[in-house]
Structure formats: C-alpha cells, structure tokens
Short mmCIF file of N, CA and C in Angstrom, two decimals:
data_model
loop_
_atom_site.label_atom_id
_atom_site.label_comp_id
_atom_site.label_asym_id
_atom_site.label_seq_id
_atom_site.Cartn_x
_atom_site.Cartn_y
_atom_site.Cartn_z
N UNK P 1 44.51 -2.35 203.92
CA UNK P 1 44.69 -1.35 202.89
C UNK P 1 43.44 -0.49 202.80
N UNK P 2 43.61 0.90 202.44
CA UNK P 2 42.30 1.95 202.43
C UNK P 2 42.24 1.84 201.06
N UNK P 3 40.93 1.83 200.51
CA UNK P 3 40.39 2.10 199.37
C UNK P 3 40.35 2.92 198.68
N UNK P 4 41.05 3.97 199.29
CA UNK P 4 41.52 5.16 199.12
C UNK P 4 42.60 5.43 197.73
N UNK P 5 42.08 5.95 196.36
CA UNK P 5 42.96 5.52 195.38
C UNK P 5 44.17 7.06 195.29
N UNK P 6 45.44 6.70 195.12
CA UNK P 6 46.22 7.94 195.02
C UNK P 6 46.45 8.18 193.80
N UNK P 7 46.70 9.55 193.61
CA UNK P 7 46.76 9.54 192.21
C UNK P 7 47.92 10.05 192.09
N UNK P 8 49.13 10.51 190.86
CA UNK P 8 50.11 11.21 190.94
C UNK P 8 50.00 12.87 190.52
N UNK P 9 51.09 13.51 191.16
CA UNK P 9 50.74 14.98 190.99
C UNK P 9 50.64 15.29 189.43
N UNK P 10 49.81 16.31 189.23
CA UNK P 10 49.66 16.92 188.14
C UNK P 10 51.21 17.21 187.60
N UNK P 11 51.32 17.26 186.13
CA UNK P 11 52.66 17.72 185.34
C UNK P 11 52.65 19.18 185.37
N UNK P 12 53.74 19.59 185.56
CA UNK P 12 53.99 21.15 185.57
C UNK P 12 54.86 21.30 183.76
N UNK P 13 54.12 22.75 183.54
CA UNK P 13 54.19 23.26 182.67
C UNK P 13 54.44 24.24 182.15
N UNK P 14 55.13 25.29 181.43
CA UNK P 14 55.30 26.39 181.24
C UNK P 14 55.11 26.86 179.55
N UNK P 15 54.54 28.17 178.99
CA UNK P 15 54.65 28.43 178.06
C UNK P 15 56.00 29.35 177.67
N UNK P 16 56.66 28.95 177.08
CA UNK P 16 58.25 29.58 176.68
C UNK P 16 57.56 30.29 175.17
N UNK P 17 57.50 31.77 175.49
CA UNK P 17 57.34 32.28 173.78
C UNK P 17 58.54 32.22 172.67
N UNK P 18 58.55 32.06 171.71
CA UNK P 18 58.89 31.93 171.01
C UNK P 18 60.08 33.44 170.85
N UNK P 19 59.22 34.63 171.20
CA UNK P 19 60.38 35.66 171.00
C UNK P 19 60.95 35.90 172.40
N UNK P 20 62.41 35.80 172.70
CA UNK P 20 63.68 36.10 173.11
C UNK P 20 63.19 37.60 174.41
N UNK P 21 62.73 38.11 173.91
CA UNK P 21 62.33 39.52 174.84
C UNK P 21 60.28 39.32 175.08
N UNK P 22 60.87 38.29 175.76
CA UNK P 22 59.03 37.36 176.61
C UNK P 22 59.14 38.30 177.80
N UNK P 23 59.78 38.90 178.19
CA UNK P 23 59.28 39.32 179.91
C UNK P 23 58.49 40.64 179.60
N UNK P 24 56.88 40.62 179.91
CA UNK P 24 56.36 41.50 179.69
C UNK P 24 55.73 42.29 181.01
N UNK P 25 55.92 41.29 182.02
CA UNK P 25 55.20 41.81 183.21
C UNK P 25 55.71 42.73 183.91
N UNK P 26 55.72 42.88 185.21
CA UNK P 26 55.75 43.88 186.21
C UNK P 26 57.38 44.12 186.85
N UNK P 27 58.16 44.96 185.61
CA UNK P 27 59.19 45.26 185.86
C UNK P 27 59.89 45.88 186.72
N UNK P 28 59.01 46.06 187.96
CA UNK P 28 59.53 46.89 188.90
C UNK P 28 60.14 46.13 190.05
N UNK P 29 60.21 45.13 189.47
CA UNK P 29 60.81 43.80 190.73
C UNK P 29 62.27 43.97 190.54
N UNK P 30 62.87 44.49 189.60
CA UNK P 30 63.99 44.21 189.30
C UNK P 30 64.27 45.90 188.75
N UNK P 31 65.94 46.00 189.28
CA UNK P 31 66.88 47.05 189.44
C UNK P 31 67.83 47.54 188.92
N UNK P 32 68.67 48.25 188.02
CA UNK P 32 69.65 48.00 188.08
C UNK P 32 70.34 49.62 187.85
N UNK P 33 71.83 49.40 188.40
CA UNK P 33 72.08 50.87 188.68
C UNK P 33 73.51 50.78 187.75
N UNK P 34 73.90 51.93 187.16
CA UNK P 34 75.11 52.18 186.52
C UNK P 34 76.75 51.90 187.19
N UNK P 35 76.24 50.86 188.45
CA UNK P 35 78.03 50.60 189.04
C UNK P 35 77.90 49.73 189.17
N UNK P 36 77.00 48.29 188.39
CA UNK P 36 77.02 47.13 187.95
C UNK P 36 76.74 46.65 189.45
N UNK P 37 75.64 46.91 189.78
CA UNK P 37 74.77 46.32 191.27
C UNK P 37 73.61 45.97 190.78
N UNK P 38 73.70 44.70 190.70
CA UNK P 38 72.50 44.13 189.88
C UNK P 38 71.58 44.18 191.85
N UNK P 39 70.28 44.60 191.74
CA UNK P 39 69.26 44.18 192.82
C UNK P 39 68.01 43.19 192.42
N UNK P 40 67.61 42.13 193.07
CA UNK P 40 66.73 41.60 192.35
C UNK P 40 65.55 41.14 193.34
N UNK P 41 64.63 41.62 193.70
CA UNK P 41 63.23 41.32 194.54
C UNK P 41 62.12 39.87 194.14
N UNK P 42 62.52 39.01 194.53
CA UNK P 42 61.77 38.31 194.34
C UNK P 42 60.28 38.15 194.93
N UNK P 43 59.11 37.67 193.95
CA UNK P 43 57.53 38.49 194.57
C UNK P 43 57.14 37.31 195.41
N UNK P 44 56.58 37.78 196.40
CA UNK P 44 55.93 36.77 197.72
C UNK P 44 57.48 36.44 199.17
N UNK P 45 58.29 36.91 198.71
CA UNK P 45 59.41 37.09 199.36
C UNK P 45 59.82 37.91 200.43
N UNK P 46 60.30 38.29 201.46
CA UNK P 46 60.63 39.21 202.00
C UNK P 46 62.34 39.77 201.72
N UNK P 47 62.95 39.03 201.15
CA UNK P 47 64.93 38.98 201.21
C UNK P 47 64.33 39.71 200.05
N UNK P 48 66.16 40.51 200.03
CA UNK P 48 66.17 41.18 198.69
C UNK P 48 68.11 40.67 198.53
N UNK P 49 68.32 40.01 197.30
CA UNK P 49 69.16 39.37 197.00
C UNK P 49 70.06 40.66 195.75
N UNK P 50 71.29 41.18 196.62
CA UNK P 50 72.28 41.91 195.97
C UNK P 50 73.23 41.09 195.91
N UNK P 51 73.39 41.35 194.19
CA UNK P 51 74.58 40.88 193.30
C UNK P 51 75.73 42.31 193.02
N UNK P 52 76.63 42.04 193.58
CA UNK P 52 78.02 43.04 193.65
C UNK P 52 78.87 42.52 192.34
N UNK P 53 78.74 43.18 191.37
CA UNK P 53 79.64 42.68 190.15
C UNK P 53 81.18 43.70 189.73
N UNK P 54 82.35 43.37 190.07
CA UNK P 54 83.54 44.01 190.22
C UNK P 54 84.39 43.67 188.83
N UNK P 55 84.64 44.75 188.65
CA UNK P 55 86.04 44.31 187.30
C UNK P 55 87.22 44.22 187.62
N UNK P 56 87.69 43.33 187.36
CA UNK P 56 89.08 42.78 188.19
C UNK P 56 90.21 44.32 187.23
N UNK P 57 90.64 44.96 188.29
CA UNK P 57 91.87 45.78 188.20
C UNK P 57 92.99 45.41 186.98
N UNK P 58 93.35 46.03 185.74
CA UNK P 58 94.57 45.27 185.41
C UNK P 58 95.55 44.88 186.03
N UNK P 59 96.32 43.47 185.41
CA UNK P 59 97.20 43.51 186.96
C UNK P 59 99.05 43.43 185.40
N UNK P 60 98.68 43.72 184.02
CA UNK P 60 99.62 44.02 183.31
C UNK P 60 100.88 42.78 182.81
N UNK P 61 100.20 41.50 183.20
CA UNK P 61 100.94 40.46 183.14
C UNK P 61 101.96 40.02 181.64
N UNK P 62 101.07 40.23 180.53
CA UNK P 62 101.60 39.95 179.14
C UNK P 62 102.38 41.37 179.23
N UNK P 63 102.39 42.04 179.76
CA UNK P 63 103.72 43.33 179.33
C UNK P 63 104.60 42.84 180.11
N UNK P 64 104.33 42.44 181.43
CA UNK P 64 105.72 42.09 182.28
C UNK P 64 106.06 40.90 181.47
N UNK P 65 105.35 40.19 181.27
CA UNK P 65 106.46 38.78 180.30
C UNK P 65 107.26 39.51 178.97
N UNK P 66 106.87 40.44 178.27
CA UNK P 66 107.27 40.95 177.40
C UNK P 66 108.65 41.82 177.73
N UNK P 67 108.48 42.61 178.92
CA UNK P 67 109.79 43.17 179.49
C UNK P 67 110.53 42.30 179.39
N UNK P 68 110.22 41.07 180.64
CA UNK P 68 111.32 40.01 180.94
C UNK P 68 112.11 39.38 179.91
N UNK P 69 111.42 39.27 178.47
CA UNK P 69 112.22 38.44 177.58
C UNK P 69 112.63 39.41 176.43
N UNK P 70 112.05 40.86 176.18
CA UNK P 70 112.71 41.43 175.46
C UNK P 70 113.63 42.87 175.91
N UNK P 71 113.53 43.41 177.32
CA UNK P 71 113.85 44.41 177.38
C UNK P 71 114.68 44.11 178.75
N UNK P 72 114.75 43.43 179.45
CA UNK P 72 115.83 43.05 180.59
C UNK P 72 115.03 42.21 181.72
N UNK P 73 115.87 41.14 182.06
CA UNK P 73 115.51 40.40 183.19
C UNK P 73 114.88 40.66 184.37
N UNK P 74 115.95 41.80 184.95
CA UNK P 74 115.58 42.33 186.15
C UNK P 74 114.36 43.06 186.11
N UNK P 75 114.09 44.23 185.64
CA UNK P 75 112.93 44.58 185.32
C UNK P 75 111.38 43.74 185.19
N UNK P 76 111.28 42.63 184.41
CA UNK P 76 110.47 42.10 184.06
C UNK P 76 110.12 40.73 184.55
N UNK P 77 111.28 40.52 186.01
CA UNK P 77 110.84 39.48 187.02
C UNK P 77 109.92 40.05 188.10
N UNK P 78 110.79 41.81 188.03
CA UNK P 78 110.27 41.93 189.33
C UNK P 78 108.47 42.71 188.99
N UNK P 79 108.30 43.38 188.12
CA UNK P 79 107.12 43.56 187.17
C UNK P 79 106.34 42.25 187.26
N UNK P 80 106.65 40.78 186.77
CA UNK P 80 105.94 39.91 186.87
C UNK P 80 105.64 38.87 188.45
N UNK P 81 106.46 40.04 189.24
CA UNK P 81 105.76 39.01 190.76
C UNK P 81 105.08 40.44 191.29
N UNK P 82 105.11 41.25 190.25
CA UNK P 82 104.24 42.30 190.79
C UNK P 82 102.96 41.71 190.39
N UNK P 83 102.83 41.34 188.74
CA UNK P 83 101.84 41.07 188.29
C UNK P 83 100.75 40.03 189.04
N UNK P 84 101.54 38.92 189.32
CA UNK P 84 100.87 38.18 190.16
C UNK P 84 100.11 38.46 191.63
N UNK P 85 101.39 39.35 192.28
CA UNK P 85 100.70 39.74 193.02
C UNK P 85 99.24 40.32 193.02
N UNK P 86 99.40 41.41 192.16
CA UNK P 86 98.05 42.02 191.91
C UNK P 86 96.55 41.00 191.61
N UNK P 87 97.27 40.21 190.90
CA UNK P 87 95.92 38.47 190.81
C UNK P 87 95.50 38.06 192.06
N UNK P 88 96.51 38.10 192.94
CA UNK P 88 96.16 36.97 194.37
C UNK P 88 95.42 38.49 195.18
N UNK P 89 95.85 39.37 195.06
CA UNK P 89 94.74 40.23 195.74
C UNK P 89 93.77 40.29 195.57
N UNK P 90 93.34 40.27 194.23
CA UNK P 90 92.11 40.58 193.47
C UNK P 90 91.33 39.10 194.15
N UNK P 91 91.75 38.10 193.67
CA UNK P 91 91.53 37.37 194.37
C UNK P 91 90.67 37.25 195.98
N UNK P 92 91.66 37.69 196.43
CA UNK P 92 91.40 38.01 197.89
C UNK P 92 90.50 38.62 198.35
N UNK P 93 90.08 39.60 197.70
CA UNK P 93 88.86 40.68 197.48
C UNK P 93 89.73 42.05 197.80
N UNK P 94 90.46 42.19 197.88
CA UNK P 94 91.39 43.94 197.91
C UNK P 94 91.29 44.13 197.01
N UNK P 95 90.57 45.03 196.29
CA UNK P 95 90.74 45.60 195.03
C UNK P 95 91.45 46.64 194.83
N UNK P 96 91.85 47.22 195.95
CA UNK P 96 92.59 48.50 195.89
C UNK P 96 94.12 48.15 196.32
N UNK P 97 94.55 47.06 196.72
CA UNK P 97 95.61 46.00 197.18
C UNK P 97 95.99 45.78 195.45
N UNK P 98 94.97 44.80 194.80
CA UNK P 98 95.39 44.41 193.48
C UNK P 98 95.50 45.83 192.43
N UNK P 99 95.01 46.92 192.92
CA UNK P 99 95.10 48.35 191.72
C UNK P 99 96.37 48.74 191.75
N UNK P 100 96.79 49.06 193.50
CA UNK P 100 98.21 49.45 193.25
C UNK P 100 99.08 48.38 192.74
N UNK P 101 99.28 47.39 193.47
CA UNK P 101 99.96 46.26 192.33
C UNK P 101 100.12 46.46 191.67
N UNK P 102 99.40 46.53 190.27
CA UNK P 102 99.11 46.53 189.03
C UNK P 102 99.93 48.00 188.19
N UNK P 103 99.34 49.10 189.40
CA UNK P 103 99.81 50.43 189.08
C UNK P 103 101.53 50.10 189.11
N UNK P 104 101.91 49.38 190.22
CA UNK P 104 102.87 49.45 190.60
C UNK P 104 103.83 48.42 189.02
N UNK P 105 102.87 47.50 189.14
CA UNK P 105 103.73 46.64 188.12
C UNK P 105 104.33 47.41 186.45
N UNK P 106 102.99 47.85 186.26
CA UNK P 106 102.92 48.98 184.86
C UNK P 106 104.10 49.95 185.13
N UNK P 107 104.44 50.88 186.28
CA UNK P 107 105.65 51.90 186.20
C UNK P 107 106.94 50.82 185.93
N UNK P 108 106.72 49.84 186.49
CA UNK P 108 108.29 49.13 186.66
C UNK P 108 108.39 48.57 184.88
N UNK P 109 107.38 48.13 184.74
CA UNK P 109 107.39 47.87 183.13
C UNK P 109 107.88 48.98 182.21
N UNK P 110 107.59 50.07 181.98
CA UNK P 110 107.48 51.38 181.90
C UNK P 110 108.99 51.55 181.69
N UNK P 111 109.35 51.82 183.34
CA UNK P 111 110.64 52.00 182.95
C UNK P 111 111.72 51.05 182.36
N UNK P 112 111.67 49.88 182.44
CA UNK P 112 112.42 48.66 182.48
C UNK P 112 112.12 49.44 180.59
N UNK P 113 111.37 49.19 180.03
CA UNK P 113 111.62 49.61 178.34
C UNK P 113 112.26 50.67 178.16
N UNK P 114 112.15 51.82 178.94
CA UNK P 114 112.70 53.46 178.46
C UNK P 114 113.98 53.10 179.10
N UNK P 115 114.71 52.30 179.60
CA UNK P 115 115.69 51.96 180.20
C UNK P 115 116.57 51.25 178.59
N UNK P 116 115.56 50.39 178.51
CA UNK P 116 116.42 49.34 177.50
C UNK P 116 116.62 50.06 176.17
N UNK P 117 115.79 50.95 176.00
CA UNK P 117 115.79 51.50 174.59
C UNK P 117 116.96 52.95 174.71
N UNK P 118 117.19 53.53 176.00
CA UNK P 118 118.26 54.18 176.17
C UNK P 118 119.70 53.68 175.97
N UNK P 119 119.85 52.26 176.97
CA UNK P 119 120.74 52.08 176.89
C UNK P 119 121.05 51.25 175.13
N UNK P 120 120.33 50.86 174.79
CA UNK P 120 120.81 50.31 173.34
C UNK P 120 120.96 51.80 171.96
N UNK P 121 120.25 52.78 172.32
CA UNK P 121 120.35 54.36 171.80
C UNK P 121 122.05 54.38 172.20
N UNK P 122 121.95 54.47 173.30
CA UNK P 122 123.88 54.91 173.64
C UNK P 122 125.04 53.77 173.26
N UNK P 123 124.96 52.88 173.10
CA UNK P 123 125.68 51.79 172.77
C UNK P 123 125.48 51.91 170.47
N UNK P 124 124.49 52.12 170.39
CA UNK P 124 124.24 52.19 169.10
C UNK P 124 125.21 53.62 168.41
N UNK P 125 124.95 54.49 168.98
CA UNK P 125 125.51 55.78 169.23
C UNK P 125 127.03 55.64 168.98
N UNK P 126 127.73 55.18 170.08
CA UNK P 126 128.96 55.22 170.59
C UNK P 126 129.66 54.00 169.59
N UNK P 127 129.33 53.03 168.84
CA UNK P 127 130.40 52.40 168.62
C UNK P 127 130.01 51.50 169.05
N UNK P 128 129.51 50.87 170.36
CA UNK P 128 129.94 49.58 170.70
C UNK P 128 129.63 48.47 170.38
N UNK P 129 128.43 48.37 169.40
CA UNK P 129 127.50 47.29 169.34
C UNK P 129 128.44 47.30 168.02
N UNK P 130 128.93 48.11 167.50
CA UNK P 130 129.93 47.78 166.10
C UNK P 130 131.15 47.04 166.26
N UNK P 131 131.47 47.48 167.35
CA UNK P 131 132.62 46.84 167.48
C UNK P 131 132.52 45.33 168.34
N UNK P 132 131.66 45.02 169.14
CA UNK P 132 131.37 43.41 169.62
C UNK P 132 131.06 43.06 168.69
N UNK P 133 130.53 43.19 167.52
CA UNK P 133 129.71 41.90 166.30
C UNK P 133 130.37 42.60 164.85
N UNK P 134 131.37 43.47 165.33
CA UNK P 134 132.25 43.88 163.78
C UNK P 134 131.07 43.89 162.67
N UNK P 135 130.67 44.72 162.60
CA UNK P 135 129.56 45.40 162.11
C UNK P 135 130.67 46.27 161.51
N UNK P 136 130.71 46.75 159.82
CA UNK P 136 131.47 47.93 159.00
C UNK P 136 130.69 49.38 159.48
#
C-alpha cells in the first residue's frame, strides 16, 4: 500500500439568487427570432444547438364530432377521418399534409351544417315535420 492519502473531490456548489430574473451576464449567447427558432450557443463549445418549435395546424376534431352527432352522419364521419388524418400527419412531420387535412376537414364540416340547417328550414317550411310528429 502507498502512503499516499486520497482525499474525496471537493462539493460543488452554486449560488441560486433569490430573484427569478438572476441571468445577468453575457446575453449574447443566446437568440431568438420571431418564427419561434429558439438558437442557443453554448460558451467554450464549438456546436450551435437549433431548437425548431412548430404549432401543430388545426386539424378541427371537436367540430367534426359535433357534425357527426348533431348535423348528419355522413358528413361528420367523413370530416372526422379527415380530422385524424390531419393528427397522423402532423405527426409525421408534414405540416402542410396535416394543414390541408384540416382545411379539408373544416369545408366538409362547413357544409355538412349549412346542409342540415337547409334541409330542416325546408321540411319546417313545407309541413313535414308537422305532419310525422302531428304537431297542430
């Protein structure tokens, strides 16, 4: 055995200030631009580490369920495998895959209501809803 005594490493330490907005130093390490591209330079480093931050596209899902159960079936199945669709793109990283989707799902929604509210206008109109439920 060496006589040699080891000792253990020193404790690491940090001072945490007390106020919330502590970063006072040399703000030029860090970036940021108005299309949510965070850049961030870390010092003694050579990499420069980009963060790509995306807003997922609406893809209109709670309206297509809302078609489907109040304004007609057809409409608001095919609206809601639109809707999904538009998720699994987004997903996927197509964002312009999941926009039209979405675009696409919203017209079918769209119409599927101006549809339902016509045809219950003309049935209301005409008599008929009086005469299936004998309504005076």
């Amino acid at each position: 055995m060496s006589s040699e005594k080891v000792y253990p490493p020193p404790a690491y330490s940090y001072d945490q200030p007390s106020d919330p907005t502590y970063f006072q130093g040399d703000q030029s390490q860090f970036s940021a631009t108005t299309n949510n591209t965070v850049v961030v330079t870390q010092p003694g480093y050579s990499s420069t580490t980009v963060i790509q931050t995306q807003v997922a596209p609406p893809s209109y899902l709670p309206l297509s369920i809302f078609v489907c159960l109040c304004c007609g079936c057809l409409f608001g199945i095919i609206a809601i495998c639109l809707s999904v669709s538009s998720n699994d793109r987004y997903t996927a990283g197509d964002i312009e895959g999941a926009r039209s989707m979405g675009r696409s799902a919203l017209i079918l929604n769209i119409v599927g209501i101006i549809i339902s509210i016509t045809v219950t206008i003309i049935l209301w109109t005409t008599g008929v809803y009086q005469k299936i439920y004998h309504i005076n």
